[in-house]
Every structure is written in C-alpha cells, then in structure tokens.
Short mmCIF file of C-alpha atoms in Angstrom, two decimals:
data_model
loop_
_atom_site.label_atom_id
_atom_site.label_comp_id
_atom_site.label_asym_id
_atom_site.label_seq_id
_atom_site.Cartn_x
_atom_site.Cartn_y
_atom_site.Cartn_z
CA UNK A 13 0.00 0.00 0.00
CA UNK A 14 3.24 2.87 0.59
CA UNK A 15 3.78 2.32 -2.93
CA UNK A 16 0.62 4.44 -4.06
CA UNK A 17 2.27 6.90 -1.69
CA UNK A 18 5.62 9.05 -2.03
CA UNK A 19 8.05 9.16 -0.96
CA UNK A 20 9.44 5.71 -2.45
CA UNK A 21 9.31 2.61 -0.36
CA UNK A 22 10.70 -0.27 -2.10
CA UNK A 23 13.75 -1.50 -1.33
CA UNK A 24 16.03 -1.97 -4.16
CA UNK A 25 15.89 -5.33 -6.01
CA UNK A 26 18.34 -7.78 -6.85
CA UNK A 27 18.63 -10.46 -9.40
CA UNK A 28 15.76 -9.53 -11.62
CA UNK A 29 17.86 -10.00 -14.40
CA UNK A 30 17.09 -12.14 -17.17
CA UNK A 31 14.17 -10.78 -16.94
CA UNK A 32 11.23 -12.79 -15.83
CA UNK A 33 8.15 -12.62 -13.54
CA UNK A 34 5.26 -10.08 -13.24
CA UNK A 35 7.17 -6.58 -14.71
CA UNK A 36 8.59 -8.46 -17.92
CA UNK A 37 6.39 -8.34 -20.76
CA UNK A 38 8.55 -9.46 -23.66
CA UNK A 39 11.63 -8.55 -25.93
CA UNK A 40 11.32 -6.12 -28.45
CA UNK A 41 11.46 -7.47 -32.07
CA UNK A 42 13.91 -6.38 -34.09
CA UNK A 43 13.55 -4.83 -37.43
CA UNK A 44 15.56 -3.89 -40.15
CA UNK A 45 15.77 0.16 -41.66
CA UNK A 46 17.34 0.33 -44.94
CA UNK A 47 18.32 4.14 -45.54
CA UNK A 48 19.26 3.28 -49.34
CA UNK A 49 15.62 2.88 -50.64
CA UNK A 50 13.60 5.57 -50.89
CA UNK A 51 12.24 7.45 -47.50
CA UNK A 52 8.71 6.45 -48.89
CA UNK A 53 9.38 2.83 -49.03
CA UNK A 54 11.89 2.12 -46.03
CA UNK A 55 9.26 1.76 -42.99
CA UNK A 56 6.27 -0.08 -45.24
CA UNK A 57 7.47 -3.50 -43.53
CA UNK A 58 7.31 -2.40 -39.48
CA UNK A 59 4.40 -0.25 -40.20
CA UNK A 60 2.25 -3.05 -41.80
CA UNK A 61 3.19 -5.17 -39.12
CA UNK A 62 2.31 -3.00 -36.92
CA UNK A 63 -0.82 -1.76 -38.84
CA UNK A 64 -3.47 -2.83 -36.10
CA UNK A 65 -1.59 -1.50 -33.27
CA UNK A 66 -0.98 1.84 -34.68
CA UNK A 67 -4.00 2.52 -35.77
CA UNK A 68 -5.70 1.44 -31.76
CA UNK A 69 -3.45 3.96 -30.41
CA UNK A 70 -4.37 6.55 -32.83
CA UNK A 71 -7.86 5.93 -32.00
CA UNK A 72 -7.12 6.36 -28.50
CA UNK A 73 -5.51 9.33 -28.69
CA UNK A 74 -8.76 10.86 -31.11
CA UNK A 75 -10.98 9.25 -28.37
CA UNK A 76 -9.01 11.37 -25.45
CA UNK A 77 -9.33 14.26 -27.60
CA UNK A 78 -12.98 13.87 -28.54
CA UNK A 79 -13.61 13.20 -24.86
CA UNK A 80 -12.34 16.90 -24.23
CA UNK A 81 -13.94 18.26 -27.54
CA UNK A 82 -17.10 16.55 -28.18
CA UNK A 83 -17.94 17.71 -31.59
CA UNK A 84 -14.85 16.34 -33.06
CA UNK A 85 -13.47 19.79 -34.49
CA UNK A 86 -10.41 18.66 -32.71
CA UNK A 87 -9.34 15.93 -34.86
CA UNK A 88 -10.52 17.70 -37.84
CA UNK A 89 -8.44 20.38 -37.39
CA UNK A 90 -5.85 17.88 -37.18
CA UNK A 91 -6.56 16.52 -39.94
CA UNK A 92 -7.00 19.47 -41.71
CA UNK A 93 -3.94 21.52 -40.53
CA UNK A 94 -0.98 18.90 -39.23
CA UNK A 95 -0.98 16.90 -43.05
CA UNK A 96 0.60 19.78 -44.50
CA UNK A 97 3.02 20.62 -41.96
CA UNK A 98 4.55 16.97 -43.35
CA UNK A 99 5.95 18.99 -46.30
CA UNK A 100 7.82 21.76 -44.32
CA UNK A 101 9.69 19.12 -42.28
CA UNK A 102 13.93 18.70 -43.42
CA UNK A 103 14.20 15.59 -45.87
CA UNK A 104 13.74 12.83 -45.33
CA UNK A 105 11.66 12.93 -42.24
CA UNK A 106 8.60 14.67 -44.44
CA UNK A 107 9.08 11.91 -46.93
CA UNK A 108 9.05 8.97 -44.54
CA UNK A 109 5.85 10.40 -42.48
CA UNK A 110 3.95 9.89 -45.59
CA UNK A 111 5.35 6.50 -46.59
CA UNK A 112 4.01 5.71 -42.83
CA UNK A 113 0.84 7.47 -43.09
CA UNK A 114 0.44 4.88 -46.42
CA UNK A 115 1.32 2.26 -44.93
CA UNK A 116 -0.38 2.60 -41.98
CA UNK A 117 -3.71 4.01 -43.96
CA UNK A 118 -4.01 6.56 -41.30
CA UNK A 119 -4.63 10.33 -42.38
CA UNK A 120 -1.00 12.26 -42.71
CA UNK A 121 -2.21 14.76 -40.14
CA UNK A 122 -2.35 12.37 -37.16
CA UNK A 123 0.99 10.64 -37.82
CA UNK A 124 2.67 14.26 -38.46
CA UNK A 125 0.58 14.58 -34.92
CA UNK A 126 2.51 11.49 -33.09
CA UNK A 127 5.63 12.50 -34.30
CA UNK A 128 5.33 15.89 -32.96
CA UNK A 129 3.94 14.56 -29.55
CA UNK A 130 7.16 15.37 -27.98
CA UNK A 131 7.12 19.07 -28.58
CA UNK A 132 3.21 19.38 -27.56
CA UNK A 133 3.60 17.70 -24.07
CA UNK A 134 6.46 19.53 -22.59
CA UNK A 135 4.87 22.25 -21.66
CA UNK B 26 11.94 8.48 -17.65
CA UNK B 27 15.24 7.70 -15.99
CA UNK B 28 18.43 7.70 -17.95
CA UNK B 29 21.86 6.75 -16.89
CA UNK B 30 25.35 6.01 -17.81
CA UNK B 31 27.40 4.46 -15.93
CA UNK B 32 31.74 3.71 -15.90
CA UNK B 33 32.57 0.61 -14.64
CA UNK B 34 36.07 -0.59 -12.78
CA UNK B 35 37.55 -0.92 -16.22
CA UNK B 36 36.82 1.69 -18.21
CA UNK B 37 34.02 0.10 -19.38
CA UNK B 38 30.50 2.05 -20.50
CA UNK B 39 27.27 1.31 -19.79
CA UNK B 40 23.96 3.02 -20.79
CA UNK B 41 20.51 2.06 -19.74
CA UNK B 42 16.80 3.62 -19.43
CA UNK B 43 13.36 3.54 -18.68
CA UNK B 44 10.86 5.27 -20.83
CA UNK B 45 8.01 6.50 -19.04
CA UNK B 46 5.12 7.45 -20.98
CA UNK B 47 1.32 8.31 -21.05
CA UNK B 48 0.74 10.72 -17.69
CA UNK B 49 -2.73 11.77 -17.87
CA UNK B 50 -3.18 10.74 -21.32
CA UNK B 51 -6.63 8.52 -19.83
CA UNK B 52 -6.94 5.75 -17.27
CA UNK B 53 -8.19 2.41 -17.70
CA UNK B 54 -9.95 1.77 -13.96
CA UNK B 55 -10.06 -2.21 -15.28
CA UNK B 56 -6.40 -2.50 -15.74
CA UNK B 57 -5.65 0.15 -13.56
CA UNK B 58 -2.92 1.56 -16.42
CA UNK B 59 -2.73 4.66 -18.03
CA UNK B 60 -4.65 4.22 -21.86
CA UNK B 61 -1.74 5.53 -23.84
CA UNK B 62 0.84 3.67 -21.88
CA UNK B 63 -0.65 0.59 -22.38
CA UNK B 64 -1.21 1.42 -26.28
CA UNK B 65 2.41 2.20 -26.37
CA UNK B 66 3.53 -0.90 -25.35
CA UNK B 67 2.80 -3.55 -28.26
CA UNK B 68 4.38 -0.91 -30.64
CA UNK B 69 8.00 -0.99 -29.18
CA UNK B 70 10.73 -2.42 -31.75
CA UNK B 71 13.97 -2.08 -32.17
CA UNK B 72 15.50 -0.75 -34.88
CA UNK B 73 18.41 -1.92 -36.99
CA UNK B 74 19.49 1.46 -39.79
CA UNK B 75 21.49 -0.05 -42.20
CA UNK B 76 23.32 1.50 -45.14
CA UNK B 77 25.21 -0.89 -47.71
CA UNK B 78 23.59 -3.72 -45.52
CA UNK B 79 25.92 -2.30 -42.92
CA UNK B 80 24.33 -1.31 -39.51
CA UNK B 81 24.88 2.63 -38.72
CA UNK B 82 23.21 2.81 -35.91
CA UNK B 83 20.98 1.21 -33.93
CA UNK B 84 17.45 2.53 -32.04
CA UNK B 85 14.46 1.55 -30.15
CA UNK B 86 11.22 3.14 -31.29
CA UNK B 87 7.26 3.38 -30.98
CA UNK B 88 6.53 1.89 -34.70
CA UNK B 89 5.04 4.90 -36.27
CA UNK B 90 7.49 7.62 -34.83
CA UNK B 91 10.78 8.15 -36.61
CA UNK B 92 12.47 10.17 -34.33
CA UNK B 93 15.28 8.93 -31.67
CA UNK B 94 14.51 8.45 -28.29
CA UNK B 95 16.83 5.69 -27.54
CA UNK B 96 19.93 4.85 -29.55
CA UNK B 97 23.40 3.30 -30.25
CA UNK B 98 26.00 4.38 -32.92
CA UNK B 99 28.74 0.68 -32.43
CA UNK B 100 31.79 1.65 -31.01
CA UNK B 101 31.10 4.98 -31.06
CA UNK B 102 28.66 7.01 -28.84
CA UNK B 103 24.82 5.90 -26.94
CA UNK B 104 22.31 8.37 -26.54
CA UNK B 105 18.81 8.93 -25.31
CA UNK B 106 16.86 11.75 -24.09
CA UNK B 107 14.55 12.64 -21.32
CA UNK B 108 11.42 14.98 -21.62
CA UNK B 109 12.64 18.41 -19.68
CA UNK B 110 8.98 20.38 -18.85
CA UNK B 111 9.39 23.95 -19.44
CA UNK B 112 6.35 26.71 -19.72
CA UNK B 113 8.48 27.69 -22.94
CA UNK B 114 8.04 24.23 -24.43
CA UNK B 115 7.59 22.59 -27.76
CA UNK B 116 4.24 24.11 -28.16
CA UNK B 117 5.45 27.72 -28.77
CA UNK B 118 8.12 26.37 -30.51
CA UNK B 119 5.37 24.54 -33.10
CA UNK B 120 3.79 27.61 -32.98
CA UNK B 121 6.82 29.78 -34.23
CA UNK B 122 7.26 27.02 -36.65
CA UNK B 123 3.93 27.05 -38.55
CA UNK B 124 4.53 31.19 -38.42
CA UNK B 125 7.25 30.34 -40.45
CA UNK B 126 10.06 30.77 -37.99
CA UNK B 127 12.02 27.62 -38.55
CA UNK B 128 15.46 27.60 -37.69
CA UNK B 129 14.86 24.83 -34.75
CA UNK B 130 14.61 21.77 -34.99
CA UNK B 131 12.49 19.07 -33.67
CA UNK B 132 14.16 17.03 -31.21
CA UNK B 133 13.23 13.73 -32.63
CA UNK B 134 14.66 14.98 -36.07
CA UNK B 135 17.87 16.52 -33.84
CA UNK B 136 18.91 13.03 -32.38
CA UNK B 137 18.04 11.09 -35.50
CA UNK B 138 20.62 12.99 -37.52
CA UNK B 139 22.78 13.03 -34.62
CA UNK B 140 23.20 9.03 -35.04
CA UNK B 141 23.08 8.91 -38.10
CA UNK B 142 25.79 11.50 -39.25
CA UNK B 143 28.06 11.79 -35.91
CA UNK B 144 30.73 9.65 -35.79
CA UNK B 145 32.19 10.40 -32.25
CA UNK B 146 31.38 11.12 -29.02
CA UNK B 147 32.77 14.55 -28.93
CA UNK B 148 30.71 15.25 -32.32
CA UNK B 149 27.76 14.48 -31.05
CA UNK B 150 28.18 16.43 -27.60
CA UNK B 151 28.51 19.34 -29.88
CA UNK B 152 25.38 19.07 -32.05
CA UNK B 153 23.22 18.10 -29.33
CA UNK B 154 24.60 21.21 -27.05
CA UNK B 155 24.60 23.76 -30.02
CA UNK B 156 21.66 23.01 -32.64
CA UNK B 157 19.05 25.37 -31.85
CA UNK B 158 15.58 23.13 -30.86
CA UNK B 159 11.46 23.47 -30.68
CA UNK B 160 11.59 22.47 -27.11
CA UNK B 161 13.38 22.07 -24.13
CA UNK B 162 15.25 18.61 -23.56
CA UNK B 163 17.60 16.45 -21.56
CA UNK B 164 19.95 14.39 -23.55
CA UNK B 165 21.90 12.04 -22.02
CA UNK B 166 25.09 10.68 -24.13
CA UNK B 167 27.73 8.13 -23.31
CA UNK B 168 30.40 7.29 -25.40
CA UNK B 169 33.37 4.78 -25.94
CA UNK B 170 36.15 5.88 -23.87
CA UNK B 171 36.39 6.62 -19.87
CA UNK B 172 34.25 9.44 -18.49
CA UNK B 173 32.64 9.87 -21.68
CA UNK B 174 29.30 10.42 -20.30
CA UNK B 175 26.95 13.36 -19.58
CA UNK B 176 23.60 14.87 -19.33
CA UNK B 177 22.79 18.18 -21.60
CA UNK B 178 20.24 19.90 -20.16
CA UNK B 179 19.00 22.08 -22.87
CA UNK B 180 16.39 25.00 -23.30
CA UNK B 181 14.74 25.35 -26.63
CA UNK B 182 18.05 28.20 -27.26
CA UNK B 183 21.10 27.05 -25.63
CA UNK B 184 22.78 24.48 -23.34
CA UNK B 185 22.05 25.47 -20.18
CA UNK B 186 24.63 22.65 -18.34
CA UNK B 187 26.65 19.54 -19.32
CA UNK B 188 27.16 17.50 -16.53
CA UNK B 189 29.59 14.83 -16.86
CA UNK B 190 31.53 11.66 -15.35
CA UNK B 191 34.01 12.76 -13.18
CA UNK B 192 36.29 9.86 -11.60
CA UNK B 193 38.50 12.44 -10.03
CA UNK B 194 35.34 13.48 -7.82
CA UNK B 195 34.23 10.24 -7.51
CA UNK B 196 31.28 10.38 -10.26
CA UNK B 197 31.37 7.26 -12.18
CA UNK B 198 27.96 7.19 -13.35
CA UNK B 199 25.28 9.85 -14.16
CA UNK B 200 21.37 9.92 -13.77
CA UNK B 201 18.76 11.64 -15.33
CA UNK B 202 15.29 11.78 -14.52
CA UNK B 203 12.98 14.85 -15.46
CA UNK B 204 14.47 17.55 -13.42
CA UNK B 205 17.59 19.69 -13.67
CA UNK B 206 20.18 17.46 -11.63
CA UNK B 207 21.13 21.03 -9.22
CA UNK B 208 17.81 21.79 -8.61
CA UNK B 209 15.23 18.81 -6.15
CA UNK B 210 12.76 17.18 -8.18
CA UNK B 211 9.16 17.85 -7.27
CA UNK B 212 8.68 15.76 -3.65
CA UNK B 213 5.81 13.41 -5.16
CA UNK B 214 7.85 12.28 -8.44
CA UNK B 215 10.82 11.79 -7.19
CA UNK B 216 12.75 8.80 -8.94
CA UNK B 217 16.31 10.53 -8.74
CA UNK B 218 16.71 9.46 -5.02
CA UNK B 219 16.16 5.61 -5.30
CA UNK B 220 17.61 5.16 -7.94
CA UNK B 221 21.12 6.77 -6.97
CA UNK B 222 20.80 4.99 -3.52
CA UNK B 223 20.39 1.76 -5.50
CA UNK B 224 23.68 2.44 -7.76
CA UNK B 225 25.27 3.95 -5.23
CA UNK B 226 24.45 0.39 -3.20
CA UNK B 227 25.67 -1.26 -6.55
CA UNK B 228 28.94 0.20 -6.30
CA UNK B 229 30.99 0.57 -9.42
CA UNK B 230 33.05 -2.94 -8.99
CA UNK B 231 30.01 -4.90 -9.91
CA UNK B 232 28.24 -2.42 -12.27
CA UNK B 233 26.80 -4.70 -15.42
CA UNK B 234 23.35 -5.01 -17.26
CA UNK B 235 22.32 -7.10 -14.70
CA UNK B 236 22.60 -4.80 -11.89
CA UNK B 237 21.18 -1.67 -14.19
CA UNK B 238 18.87 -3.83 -15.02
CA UNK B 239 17.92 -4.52 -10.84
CA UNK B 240 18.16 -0.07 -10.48
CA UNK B 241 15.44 0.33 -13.27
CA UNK B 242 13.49 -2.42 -11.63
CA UNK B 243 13.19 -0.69 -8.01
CA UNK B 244 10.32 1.43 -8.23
CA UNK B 245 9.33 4.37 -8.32
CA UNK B 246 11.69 4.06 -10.93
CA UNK B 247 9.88 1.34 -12.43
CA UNK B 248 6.40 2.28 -12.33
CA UNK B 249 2.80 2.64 -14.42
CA UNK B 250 4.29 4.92 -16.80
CA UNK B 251 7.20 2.73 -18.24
CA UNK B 252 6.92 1.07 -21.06
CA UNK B 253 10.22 -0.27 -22.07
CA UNK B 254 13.70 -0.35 -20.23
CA UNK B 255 16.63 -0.53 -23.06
CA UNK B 256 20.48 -1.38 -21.67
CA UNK B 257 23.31 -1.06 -24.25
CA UNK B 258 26.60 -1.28 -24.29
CA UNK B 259 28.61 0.69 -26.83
CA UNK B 260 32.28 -1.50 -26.68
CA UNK B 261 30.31 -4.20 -27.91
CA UNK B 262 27.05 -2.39 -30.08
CA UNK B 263 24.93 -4.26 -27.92
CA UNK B 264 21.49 -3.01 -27.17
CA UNK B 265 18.47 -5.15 -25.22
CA UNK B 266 15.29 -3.68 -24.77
CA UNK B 267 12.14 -5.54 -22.55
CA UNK B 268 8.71 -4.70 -22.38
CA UNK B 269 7.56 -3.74 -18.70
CA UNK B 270 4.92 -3.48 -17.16
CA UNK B 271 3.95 -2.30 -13.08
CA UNK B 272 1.23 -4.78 -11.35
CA UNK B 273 -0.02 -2.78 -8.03
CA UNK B 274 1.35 -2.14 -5.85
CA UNK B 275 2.60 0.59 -8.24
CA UNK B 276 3.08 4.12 -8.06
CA UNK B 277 1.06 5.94 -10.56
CA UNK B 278 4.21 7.66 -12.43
#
C-alpha cells in the first residue's frame, strides 16, 4: 500500500535479471531500416506489421481528444492543418511520415501529430 | 523516464533507461494503467538502420514515430533523451514554426541525424549542445572511452549545463530523470533518489546489465508509466530492450 504513496518505499531489487516474472512483458522485435531505398518505401514493412496496433493507439488518442472536444473539431483540425506541416519538415523525415501514413492508412495529419507529440507535451 | 550512464572498474560504459510514458493521457480503472501507456507498449521495436547492408546505428522506437529516443552508434557514442517540462516548451516552438520561424529543430529529427551523421562522441556532444531546438530537452550521451558520459540539459536556445563523469570526484555514473540534476525534483515524483541509492548500493566494482537492469526495476523508478527499459553497451554495439509493465502495488508515475 506505501507504494501508491511518495516518498518511495521499495527497497532496491536484486537479481531480476534475465528478466522474468510479473514486470517483464517481452523482448522487443527487431527490425531492419534500410536508408538506401527511398524514405517512402523504407518503414512499409514495421508499419504493416504494426498496422493494427498503430492505428488502436491513434484511436485512443482521437478518443481522449474527442472526450475533451465533443464535436470532433479537434481531430478535424488535425486533420485538416498537421498533413501539410509533413511537407515543411527537413528531408527525409517529411518523406518517410507519408510513406508511414500509407502504410499505416491513417490520415497524414495524425501521424505528423505522433511525431510531434514530444514538442506538444512539454509544456 | 530515468536515464543513466554508468563507468565501470575498467573503463568500461554502460547506458541504460526507462521510458516512461502516457501521464494523464486517460486511465483504464479495469487495468488500472494509463490508456496511452498501455497502447504504447505492443508498438515498441527495435530498430536496426542499415546502409550498404551495414548497420549505422541502432534505435528503439514506438513503430510509427521516426524520431530517436533511444539509440546506439557501435563503437562509437549511446544516446537517449529525457522529456525536460518547461512553460516555454515545444508548443510555442510549433507555434513559431507554422509562423514560419524555422530555424529549430524538432528534437526527434535533432537526435536522429545526430546518429546517423556523428561519428564520435565529442561530435555528437557538440550538435546536441549547439543546434538550436522546438523544445526544451535532456539528452543524455555516453560514449566509448572513460568518463565519456553526460547529461545536456537544454532550453529550446542554448545548453544550459553539461554535466559529466568525473572519476576524479568520484562520479562514475550519471542519472537523469525529469528535473535539472542542481535543482530537487518535485517531492511526489521523485525517482532521482532511489535510484542513486540503488547504484550507489551497486557500487561501481560490480556495475553490469544485470545490476542496471535490478536499479530500473526498483520502483518508483519502475512504475505505471514505463513502457520499455533498453540497456546497451557501446564496446560491444549491444542493445536489449524488454517490455515492462507495473502490477499494483505501483506508483502511478
């Protein structure tokens, strides 16, 4: 129960590694980048792997957002206004967004959206 | 997110986090896990860049984001970076941005091109200090050679402090979480104190993934927030990432 509590309480573990038990989930896979095809094409593989995923945490994020904004203007504006910010972005990064957003079959505007994340939450 | 890197008795670097993601993005009250966290989670992969079917560097990512969070140049330099909260954040620097003001650059963008292009630990000290950015960040860089290891805090301008190994004043590792390292971390989410009392218990003689691996277990640092922890060691290239996850008893972030 002093762990929903600050200050910190646990004492510090030993011999969790390999990991195992209750806080181990898995390995990450690996996947392979090439940077000599085109930035369009290089992230088609991962992203249609990971098509189903993706698109649940998009949906999450529009559901969060449509919690806050019930009419849904939020993720239109989104939609409407974050695609084209994909083309002022340095090569390739502009590039591979839309080979992702393709891939993924997700409008441009919420992947230019995620990959912006960073910037919007550290305020 | 907690960052560190850490020297061991021979010289020997080690760099490990935990990336914490999610904070008030929604709670699930049946899993009793932040939404976004636990959306996060199945889209963790590592990365293998290749270029003539030769690895250049190596990175862990959320599939779907193609910046650098987390990430390993062989033999060269590690780096990963820890969100610094700032009320002039990203947001006015997106702003500035689509008003056409755009010599920053986004720090995904920023450490991509730093491990992709830099070639040396020194190099990429320089880019990440220097290069102007959208928002405020803590980069945390180790490199291939003793006391090669730092933390840049940075504001969306400058580099407001590099803080590095020091064996001479007994600093053989340094630890990031998401406060300025000379200034105490907000009392309810504070991470930085248990986890330097559990390397500091470590001791540098018997420093190794396993025992990094034991630090980033010991929560608050582990907690609902993390999604992945990542260990590498440069020396070797090596770079193992694991899915986490915080049954309760847990703290919330």
């Amino acid at each position: 129960v002093g762990q929903y509590v600050p200050p910190y309480t646990e004492e510090c573990r030993s011999g969790t590694y390999p990991p195992s038990g209750p806080t181990f989930k898995g390995q990450a896979p690996w996947y392979k980048i090439n940077l000599d095809i085109s930035p369009r094409q290089r992230w088609h593989q991962l992203i249609s792997d990971k098509k189903a995923e993706l698109n649940s945490l998009i949906q999450g994020i529009k559901d969060l957002a449509n919690a806050f904004f019930p009419s849904g203007k939020l993720v239109e504006l989104v939609d409407k206004y974050m695609g084209p910010l994909a083309d002022t972005l340095p090569f390739p990064f502009g590039d591979e967004i839309k080979g992702i957003a393709e891939a993924a079959d997700i409008p441009l505007g919420e992947i230019v959206l995620f990959n912006v994340f960073y910037e919007l939450f550290t305020v | 997110c907690t960052s560190v890197v850490a020297e061991d008795k021979t010289g020997k670097l080690f760099h490990a986090r935990n990336l914490d993601f999610g904070l008030f993005l929604g709670w699930n009250a049946t899993t009793h896990a932040w939404k976004v966290t636990e959306q996060l989670r199945p889209l963790v992969v590592n990365l293998d860049f290749q270029r003539n079917n030769a690895t250049v560097f190596k990175s862990v990512n959320y599939a779907g984001y193609m910046g650098i969070l987390t990430g390993i140049r062989p033999k060269a330099f590690t780096l990963t970076m820890n969100e610094r909260f700032n009320i002039d954040g990203g947001f006015i620097g997106i702003l500035e941005w689509l008003l056409g003001k755009r010599d920053g650059m986004w720090m995904g963008f920023l450490t991509r091109q730093v491990l992709e292009n830099a070639t040396s630990y020194e190099e990429a000290k320089n880019k990440l200090a220097q290069t102007k950015l959208l928002a405020p960040a803590y980069f945390i860089l180790g490199g291939n050679k003793s006391e090669e290891g730092c933390v840049i805090t940075r504001s969306r301008a400058a580099s407001l402090d590099i803080w590095e190994i020091s064996l001479k004043q007994g600093r053989w590792y340094v630890l990031e979480t998401n406060y300025d390292h000379w200034k105490d971390p907000l009392f309810l989410d504070d991470r930085r104190t248990p986890a330097m009392k559990c390397m500091n218990r470590t001791t540098q003689a018997n420093i190794s993934f396993g025992t990094i691996y034991d630090v980033l277990s010991t929560k608050p640092v582990l907690n609902k927030l993390t999604t992945y922890t990542t260990l590498m060691d440069v020396s070797e290239g090596k770079l193992e990432t694991y899915l986490r996850d915080c049954p309760n008893p847990c703290m919330p972030w």
